[in-house]
Coordinates of C-alpha atoms (C1' of nucleotides) in Angstrom, one line a residue:
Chain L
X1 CA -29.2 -30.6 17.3
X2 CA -27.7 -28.4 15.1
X3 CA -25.1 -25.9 15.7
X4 CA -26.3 -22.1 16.2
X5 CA -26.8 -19.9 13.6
X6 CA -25.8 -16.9 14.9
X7 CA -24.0 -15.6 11.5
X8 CA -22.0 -12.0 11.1
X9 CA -22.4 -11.3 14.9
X10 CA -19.2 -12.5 15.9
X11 CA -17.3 -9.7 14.2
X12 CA -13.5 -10.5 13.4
X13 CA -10.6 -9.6 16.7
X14 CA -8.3 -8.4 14.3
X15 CA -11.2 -6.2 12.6
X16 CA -12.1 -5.0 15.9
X17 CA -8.8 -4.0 17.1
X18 CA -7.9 -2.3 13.6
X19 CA -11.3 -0.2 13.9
X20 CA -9.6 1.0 17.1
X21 CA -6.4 2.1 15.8
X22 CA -8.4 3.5 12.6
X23 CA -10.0 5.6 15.3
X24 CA -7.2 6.6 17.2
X25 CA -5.5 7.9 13.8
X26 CA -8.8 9.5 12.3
X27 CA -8.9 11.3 16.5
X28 CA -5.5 12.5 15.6
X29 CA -4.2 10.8 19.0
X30 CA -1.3 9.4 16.5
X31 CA 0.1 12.5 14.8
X32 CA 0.3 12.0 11.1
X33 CA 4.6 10.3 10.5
X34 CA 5.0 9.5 13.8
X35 CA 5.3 5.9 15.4
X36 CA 1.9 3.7 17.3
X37 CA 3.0 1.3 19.3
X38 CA 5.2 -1.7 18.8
X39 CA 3.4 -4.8 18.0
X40 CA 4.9 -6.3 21.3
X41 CA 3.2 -3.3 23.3
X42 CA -0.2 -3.4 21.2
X43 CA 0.2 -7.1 22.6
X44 CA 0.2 -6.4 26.4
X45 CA -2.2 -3.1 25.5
X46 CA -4.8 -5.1 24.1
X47 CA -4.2 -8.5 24.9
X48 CA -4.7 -10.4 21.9
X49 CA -1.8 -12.0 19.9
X50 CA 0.7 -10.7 17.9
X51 CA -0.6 -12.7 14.7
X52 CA -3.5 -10.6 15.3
X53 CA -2.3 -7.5 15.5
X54 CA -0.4 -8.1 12.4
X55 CA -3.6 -8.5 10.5
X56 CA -5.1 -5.7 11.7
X57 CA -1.4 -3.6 11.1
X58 CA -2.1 -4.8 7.5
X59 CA -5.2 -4.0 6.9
X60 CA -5.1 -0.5 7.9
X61 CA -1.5 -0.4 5.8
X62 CA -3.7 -1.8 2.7
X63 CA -6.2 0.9 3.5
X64 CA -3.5 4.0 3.1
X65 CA -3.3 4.5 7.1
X66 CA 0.1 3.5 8.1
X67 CA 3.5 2.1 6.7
X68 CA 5.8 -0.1 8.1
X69 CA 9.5 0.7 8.1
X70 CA 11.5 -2.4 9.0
X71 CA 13.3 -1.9 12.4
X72 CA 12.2 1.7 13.2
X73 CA 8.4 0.7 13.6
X74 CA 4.8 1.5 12.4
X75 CA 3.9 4.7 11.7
X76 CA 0.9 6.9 11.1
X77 CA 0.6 7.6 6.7
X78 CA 0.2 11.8 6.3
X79 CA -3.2 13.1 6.2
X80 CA -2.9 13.4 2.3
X81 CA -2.1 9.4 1.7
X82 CA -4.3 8.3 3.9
X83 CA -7.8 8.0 1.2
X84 CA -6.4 4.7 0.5
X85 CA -5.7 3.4 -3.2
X86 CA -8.2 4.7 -5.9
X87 CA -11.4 2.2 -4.9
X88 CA -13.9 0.7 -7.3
X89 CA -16.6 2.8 -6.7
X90 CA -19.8 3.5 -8.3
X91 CA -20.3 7.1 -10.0
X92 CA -22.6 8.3 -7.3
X93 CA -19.9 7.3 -4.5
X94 CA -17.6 9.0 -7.1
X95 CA -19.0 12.2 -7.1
X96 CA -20.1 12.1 -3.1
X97 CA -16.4 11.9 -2.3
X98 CA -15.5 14.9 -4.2
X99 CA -18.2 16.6 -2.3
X100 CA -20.5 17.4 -5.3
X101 CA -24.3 16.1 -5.1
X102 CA -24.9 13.2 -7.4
X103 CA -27.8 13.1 -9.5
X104 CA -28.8 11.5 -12.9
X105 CA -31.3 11.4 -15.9
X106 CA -32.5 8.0 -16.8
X107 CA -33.0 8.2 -20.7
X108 CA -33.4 3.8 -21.3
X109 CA -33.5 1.2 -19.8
X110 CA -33.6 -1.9 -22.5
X111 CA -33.1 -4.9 -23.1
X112 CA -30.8 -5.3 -26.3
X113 CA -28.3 -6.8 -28.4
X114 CA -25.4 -4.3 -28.2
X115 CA -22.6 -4.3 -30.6
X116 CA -19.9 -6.9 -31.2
X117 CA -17.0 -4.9 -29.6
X118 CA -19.1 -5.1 -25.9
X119 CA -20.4 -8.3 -26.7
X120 CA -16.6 -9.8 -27.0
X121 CA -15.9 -7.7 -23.5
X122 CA -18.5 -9.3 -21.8
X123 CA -17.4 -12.8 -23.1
X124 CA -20.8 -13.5 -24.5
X125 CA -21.8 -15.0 -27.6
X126 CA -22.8 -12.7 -30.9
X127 CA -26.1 -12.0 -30.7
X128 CA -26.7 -12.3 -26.7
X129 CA -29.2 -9.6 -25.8
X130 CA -27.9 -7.3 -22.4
X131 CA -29.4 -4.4 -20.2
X132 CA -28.2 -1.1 -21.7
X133 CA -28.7 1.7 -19.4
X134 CA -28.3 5.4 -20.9
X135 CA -27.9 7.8 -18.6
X136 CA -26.7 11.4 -18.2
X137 CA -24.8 12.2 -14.9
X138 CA -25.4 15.0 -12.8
X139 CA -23.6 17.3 -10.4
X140 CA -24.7 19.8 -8.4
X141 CA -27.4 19.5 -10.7
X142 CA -25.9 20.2 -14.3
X143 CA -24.4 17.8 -16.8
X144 CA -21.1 16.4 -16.2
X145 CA -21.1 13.3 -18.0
X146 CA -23.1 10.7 -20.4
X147 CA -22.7 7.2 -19.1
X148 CA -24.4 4.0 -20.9
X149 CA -24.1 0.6 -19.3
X150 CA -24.2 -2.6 -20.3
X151 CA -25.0 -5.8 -17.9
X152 CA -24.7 -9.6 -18.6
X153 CA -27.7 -10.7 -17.0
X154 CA -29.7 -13.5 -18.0
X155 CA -34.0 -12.8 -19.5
X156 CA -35.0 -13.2 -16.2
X157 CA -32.7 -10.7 -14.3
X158 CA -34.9 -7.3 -14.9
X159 CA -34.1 -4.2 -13.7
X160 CA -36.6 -1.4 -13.6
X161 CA -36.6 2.2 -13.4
X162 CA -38.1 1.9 -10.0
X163 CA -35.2 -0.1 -8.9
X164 CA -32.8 2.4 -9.8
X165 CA -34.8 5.0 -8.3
X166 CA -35.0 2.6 -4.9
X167 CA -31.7 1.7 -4.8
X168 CA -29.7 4.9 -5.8
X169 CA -26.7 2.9 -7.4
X170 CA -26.5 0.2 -10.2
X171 CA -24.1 -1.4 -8.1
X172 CA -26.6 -1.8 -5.0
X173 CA -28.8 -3.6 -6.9
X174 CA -26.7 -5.6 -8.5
X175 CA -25.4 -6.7 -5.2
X176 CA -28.8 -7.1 -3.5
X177 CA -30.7 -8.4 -6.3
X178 CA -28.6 -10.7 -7.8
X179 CA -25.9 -11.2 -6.1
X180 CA -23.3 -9.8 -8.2
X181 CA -20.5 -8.3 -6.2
X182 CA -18.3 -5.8 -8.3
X183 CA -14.7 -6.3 -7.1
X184 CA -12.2 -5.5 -9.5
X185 CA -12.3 -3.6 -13.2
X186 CA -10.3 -2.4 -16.0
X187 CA -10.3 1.4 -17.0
X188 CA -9.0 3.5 -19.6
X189 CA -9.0 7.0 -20.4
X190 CA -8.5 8.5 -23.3
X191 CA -9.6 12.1 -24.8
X192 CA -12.5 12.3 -27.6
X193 CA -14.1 15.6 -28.8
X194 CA -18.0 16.3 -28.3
X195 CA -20.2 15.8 -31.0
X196 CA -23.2 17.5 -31.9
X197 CA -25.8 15.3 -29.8
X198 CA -23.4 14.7 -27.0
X199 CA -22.4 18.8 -27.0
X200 CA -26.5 18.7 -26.7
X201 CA -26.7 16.5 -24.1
X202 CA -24.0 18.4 -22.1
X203 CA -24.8 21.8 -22.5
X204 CA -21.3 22.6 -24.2
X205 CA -19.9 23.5 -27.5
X206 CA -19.4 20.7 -30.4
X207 CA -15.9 20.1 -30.6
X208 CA -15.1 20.9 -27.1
X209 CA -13.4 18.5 -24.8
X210 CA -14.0 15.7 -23.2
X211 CA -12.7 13.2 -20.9
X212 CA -14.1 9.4 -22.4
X213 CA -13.7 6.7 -19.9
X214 CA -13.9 2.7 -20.9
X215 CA -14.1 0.5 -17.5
X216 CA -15.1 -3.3 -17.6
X217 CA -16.3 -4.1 -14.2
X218 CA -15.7 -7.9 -13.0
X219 CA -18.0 -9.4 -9.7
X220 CA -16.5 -12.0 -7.2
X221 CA -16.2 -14.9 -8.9
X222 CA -14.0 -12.9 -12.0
X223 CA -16.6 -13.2 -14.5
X224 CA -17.3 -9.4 -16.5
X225 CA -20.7 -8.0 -15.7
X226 CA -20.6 -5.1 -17.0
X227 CA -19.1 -2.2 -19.7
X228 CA -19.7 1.0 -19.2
X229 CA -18.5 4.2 -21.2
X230 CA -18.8 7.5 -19.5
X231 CA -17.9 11.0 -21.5
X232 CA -17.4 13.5 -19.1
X233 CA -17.1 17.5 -19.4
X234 CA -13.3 17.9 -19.6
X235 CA -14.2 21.4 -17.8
X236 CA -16.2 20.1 -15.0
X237 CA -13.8 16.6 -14.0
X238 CA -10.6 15.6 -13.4
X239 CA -9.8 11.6 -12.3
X240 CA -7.8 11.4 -9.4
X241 CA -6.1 7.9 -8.7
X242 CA -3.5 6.4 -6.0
X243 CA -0.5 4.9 -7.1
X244 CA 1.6 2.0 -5.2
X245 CA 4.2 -0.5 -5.7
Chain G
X1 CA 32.8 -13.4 17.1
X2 CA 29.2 -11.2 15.2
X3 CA 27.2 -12.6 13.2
X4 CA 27.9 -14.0 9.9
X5 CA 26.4 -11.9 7.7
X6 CA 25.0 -13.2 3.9
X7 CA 21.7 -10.5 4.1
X8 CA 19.4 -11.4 1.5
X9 CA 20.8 -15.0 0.6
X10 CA 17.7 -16.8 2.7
X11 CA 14.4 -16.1 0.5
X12 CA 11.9 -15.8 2.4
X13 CA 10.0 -19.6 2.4
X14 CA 6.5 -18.0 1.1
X15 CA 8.5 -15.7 -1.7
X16 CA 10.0 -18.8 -2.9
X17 CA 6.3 -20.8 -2.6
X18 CA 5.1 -18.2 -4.7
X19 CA 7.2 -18.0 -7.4
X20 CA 6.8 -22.0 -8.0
X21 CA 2.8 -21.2 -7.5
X22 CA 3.4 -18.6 -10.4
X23 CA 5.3 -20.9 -12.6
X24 CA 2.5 -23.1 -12.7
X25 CA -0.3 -20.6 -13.9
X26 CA 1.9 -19.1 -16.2
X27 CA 3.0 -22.4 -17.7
X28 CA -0.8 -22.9 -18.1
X29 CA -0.6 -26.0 -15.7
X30 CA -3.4 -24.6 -13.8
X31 CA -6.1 -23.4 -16.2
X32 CA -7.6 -20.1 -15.2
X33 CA -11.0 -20.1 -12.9
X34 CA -9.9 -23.4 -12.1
X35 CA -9.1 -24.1 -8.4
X36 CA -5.2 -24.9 -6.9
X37 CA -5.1 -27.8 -4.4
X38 CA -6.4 -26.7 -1.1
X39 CA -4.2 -25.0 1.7
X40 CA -4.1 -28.0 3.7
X41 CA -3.3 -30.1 0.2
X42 CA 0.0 -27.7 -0.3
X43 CA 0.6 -28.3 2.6
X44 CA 1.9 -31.9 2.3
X45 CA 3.0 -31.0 -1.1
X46 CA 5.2 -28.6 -0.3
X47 CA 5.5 -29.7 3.1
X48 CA 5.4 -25.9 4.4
X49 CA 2.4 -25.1 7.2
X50 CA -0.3 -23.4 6.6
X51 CA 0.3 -19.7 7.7
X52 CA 3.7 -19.9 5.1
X53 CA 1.0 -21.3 2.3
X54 CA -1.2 -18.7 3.2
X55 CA 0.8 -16.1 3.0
X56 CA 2.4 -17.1 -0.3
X57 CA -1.4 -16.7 -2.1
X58 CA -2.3 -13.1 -0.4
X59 CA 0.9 -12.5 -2.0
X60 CA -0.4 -13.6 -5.6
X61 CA -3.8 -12.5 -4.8
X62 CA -2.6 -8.8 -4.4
X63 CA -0.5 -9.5 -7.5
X64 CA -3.8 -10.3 -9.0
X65 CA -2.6 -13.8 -10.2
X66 CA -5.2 -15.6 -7.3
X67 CA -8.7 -15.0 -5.9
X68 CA -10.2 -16.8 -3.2
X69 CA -14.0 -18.3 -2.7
X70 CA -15.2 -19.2 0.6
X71 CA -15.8 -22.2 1.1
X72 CA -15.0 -23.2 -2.5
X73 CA -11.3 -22.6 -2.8
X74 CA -8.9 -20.4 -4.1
X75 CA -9.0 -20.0 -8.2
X76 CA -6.5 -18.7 -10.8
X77 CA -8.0 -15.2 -12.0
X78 CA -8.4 -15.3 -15.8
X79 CA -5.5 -14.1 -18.0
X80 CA -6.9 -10.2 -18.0
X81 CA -6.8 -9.6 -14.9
X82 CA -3.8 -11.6 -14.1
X83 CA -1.7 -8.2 -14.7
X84 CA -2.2 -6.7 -11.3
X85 CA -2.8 -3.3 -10.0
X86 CA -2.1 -0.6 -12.2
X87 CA 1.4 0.4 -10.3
X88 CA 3.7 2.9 -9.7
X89 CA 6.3 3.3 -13.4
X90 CA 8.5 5.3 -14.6
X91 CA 7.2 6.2 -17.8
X92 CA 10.0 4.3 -19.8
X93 CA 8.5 1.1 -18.2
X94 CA 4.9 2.3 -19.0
X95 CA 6.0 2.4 -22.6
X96 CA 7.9 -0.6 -22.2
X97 CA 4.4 -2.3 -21.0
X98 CA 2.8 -1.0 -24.2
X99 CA 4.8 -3.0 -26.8
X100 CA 6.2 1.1 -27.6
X101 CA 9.8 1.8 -27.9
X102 CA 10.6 4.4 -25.2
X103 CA 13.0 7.5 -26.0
X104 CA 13.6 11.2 -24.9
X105 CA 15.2 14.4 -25.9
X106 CA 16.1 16.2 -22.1
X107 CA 15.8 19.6 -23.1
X108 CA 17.4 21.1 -19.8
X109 CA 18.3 19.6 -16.1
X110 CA 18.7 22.4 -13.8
X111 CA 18.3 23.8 -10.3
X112 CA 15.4 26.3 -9.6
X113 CA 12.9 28.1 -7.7
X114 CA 9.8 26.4 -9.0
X115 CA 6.1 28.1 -9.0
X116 CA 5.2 28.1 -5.0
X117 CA 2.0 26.1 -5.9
X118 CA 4.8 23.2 -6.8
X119 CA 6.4 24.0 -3.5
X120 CA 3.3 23.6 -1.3
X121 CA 3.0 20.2 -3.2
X122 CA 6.4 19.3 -2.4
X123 CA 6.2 20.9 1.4
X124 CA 9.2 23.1 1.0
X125 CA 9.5 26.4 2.2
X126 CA 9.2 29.4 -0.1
X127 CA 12.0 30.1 -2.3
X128 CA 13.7 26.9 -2.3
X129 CA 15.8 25.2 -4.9
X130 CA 14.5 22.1 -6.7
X131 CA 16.3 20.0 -9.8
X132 CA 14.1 20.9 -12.2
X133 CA 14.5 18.3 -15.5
X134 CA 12.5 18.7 -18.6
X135 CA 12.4 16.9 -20.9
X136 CA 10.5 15.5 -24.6
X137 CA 9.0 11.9 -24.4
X138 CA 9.4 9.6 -27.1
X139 CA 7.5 6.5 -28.3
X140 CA 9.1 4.7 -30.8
X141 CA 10.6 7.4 -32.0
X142 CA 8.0 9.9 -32.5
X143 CA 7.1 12.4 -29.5
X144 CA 4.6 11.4 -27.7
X145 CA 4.8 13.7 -24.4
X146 CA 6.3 17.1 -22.4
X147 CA 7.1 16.4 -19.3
X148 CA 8.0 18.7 -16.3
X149 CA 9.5 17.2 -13.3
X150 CA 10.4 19.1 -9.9
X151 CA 12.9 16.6 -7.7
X152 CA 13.2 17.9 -4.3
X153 CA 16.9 17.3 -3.5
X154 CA 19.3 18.8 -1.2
X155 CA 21.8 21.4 -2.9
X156 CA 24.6 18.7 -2.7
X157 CA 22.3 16.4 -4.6
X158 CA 23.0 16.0 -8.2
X159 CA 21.7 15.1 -11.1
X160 CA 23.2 15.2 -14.4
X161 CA 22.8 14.2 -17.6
X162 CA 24.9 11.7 -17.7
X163 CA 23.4 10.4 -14.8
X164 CA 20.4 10.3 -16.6
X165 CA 22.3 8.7 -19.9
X166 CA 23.6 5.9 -18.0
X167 CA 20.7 4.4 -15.6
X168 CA 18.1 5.1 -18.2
X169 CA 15.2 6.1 -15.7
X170 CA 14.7 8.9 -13.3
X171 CA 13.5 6.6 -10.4
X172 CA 16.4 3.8 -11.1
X173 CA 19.1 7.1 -10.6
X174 CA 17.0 8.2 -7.1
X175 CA 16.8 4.4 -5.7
X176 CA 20.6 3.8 -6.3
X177 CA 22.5 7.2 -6.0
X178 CA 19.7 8.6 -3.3
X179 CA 18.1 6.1 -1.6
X180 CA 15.0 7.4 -2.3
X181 CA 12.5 4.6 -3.2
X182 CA 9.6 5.7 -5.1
X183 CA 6.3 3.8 -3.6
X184 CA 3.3 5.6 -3.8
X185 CA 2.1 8.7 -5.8
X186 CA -1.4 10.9 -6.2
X187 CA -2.0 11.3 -10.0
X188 CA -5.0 13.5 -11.5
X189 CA -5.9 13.5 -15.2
X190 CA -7.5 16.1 -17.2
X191 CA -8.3 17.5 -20.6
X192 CA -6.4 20.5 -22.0
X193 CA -5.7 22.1 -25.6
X194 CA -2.3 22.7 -27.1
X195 CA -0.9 26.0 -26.9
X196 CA 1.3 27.1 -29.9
X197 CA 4.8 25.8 -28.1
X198 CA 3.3 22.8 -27.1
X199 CA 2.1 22.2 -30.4
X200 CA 5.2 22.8 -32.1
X201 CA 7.1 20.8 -29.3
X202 CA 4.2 17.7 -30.2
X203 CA 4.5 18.2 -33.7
X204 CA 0.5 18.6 -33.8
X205 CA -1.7 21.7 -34.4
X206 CA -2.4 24.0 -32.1
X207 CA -5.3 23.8 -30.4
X208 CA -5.6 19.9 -30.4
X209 CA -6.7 18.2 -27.3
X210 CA -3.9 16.9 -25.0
X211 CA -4.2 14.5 -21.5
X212 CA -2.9 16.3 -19.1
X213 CA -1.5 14.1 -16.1
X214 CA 0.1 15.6 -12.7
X215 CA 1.7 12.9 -10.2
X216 CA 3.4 13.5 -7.0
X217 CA 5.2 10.7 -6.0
X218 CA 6.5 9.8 -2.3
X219 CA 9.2 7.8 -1.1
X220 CA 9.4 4.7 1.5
X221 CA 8.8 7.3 4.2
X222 CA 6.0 9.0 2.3
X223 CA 7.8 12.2 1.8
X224 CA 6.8 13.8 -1.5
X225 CA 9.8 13.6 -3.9
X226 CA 8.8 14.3 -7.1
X227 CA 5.9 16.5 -8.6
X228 CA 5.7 15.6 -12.0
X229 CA 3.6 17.6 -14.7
X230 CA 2.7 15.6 -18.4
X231 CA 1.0 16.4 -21.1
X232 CA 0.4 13.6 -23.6
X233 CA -1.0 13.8 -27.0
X234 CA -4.5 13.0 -27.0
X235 CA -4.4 10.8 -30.4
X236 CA -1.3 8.5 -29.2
X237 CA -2.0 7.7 -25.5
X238 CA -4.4 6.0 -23.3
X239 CA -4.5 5.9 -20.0
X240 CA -5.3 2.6 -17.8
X241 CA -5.4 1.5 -14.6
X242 CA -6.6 -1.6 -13.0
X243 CA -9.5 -1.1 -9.5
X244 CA -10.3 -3.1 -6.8
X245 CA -12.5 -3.1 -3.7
Chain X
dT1 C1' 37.8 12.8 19.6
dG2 C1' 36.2 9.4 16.7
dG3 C1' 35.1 5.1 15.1
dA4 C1' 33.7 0.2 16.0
dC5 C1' 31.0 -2.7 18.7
dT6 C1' 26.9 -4.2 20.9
dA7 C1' 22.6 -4.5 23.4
dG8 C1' 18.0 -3.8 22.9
dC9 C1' 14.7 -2.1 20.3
dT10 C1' 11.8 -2.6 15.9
dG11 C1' 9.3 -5.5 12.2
dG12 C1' 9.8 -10.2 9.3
dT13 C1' 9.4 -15.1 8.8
dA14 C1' 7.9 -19.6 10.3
dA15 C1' 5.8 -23.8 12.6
dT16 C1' 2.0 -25.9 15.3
dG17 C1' -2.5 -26.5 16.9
dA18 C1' -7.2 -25.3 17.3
dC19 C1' -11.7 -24.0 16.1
dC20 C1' -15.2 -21.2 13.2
dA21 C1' -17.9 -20.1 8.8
dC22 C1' -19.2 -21.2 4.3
dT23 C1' -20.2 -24.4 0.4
dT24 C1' -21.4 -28.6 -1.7
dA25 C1' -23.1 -33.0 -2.4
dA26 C1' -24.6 -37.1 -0.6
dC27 C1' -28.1 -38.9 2.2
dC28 C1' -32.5 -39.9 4.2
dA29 C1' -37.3 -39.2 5.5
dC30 C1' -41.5 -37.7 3.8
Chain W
dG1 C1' -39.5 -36.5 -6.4
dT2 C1' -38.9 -33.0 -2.8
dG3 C1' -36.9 -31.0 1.0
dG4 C1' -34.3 -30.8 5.0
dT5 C1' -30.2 -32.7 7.3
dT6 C1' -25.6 -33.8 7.6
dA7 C1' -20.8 -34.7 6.8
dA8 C1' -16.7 -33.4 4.8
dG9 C1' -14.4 -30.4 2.2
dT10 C1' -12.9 -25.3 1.7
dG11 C1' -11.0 -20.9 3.4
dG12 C1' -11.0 -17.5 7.9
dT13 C1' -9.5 -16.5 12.5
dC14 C1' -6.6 -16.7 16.6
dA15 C1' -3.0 -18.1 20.2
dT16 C1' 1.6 -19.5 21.2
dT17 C1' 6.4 -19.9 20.5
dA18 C1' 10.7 -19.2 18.3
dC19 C1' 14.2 -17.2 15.8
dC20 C1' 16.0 -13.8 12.0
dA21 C1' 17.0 -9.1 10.2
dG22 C1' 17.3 -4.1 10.2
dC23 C1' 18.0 0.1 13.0
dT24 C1' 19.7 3.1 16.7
dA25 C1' 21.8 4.8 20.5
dG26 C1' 25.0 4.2 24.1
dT27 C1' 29.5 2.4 25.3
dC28 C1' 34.0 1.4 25.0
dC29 C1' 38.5 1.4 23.2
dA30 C1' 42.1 3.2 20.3

DNA sequence: TGGACTAGCTGGTAATGACCACTTAACCAC
DNA sequence: GTGGTTAAGTGGTCATTACCAGCTAGTCCA
């Protein structure tokens, strides 16, 4: 006989027990600066080892909700630090955090051979053919940024309108379809004026303002899947990242 | 009798692991997405145990030097992403990053009431003194940014300008004469247009389009320190920053 | 009164041992 | 050949035990 499958259901102690203290911060039973419990006490408290507790002391710290401060103890991060570092999110996650309703206009989706500069991004060959997805962002509704992607995925990898429709995100699909996980990217930001078509497209002036971003996302196993260049209204967004060190 | 004392002489076991572990990938003696010998191989190696091994690579995976696959083994992350999060600098070492000579001109260091909008930031009560330091950024020579920073310092905290002459960076003055150790900061980034003294100040027309950045930065105990206001010219900076989920 | 010491907290590092979950490739039966 | 099984490798989780290092408050002595 074989062993049991049983896969996922056994989720992790120290996940477990940080979900716990993640509620007991988000409840506000732990006021923002001051101390939880000593590891020791969490010990006895919830009777798992101190190892354990460690892990789940670090993941939360990773995560923005507390900071450690050698020999005075644990403590709960301020209300304001506790978002956690800038995350690699998708536009629509993006925009939902800010508390503005995502939406978008699909204008293509094709599959093409893009120009050299992606192509050398994306580590393929001259001449490789890509997904290009042109888009214009919305929120609330109105313009707020153009946005065309570019994905390595091989002839056989299609994705279709009603995919994005289905899905919501790029990134969903990617993940469910083809198992691409996006974990970790590049980004730059730089500022570029509007010109006429893109004014157009945004409902703005030509010449006015915008915000260009450049991010070359990377899945699991490091390799880059895709570059994506998003102008945005430099009336209608600011970026907000975290900082650490 | 106490203690003998020699703080810091002991690395730490995995600190030291790590930096050999480093060497190697940085010599190019482990050729990136290629995998390291297994935990249980360093182990003998190094002859170290396991949880010291372990935490040597979470160490150089957070550095972004490492990734693991489960199941497969843990793989040096290719040369571009080997540069780790974007992290918390002082601008001088931003520049520094850049391959840019890094200059200044401090137009004034002073003590002031700042706008109440800065004081909320900095969670001081109404009407109280800050060290306010302006100054004219440089890179290689040529300006490149204004920069407005509020320091929130008690009245017998000084900073002068030779202070400022002799350590070279802001943060390098607050960590040695202050104790105040700069770790994490909430930066936004935004469009604006040059107004005729910031023009003049630039050296670019007025009107021209600028990257505004504003950073509050706290310290070890995650109280805000510094709110810190630049605009950069929008023809000699980029902005970049790593993500990861 | 004031300063040095110290005890008892805190988190930080480390070794040992065990078992689970995922991946891969070799194997074997069909 | 094809397809499922299996074994051996990988990283992931967890308990136990021990000692080190930084901080703080109380104590004791000058």
């Amino acid at each position: 006989m074989s062993r049991v499958v049983l896969p996922h259901t056994a989720i992790p102690k120290y996940y477990q027990l940080a979900t716990i203290l993640q509620g007991k911060i988000e409840a506000g039973e732990w006021a923002p600066r001051s101390p939880i419990p000593s590891e020791r006490q969490l010990e006895t408290i919830y009777n798992v080892s101190r190892p354990t507790i460690r892990q789940s002391i670090e993941y939360l710290i990773t995560q923005g909700l507390l900071y450690r401060e050698h020999g005075r103890g644990t403590f709960v991060s301020p209300e304001k630090l506790q978002k956690g570092l800038r995350e690699l999110t998708s536009f629509s996650e993006d925009l939902l955090a800010r508390g503005m309703r995502p939406g978008q206009v699909i204008r293509s989706i094709e599959r093409t051979v893009p120009p050299d500069s992606v192509l050398q991004r994306l580590e393929l060959p001259p001449g490789s053919p890509v997904t290009r997805i042109d888009r214009i962002r919305l929120g609330d509704g109105a313009p707020i940024g153009l946005q065309v992607s570019y994905i390595s995925l091989s002839p056989s990898q299609e994705i279709t309108v009603q995919d994005m429709e289905r899905a919501g995100s790029l990134y969903r699909i990617l993940e469910e379809k083809f198992n691409l996980i996006p974990t970790e990217a590049d980004e730059t930001l730089e500022v570029a004026l509007a010109n006429r078509e893109e004014a157009s497209l945004l409902e703005i002036n030509e010449g006015s303002p915008l915000l260009l971003s450049e991010r070359l996302t990377f899945s699991q196993d490091r390799r880059p899947v895709e570059f994506v260049r998003i102008l945005y209204r430099g009336d209608r967004y600011r970026y907000y990242t975290r900082l650490k060190r």
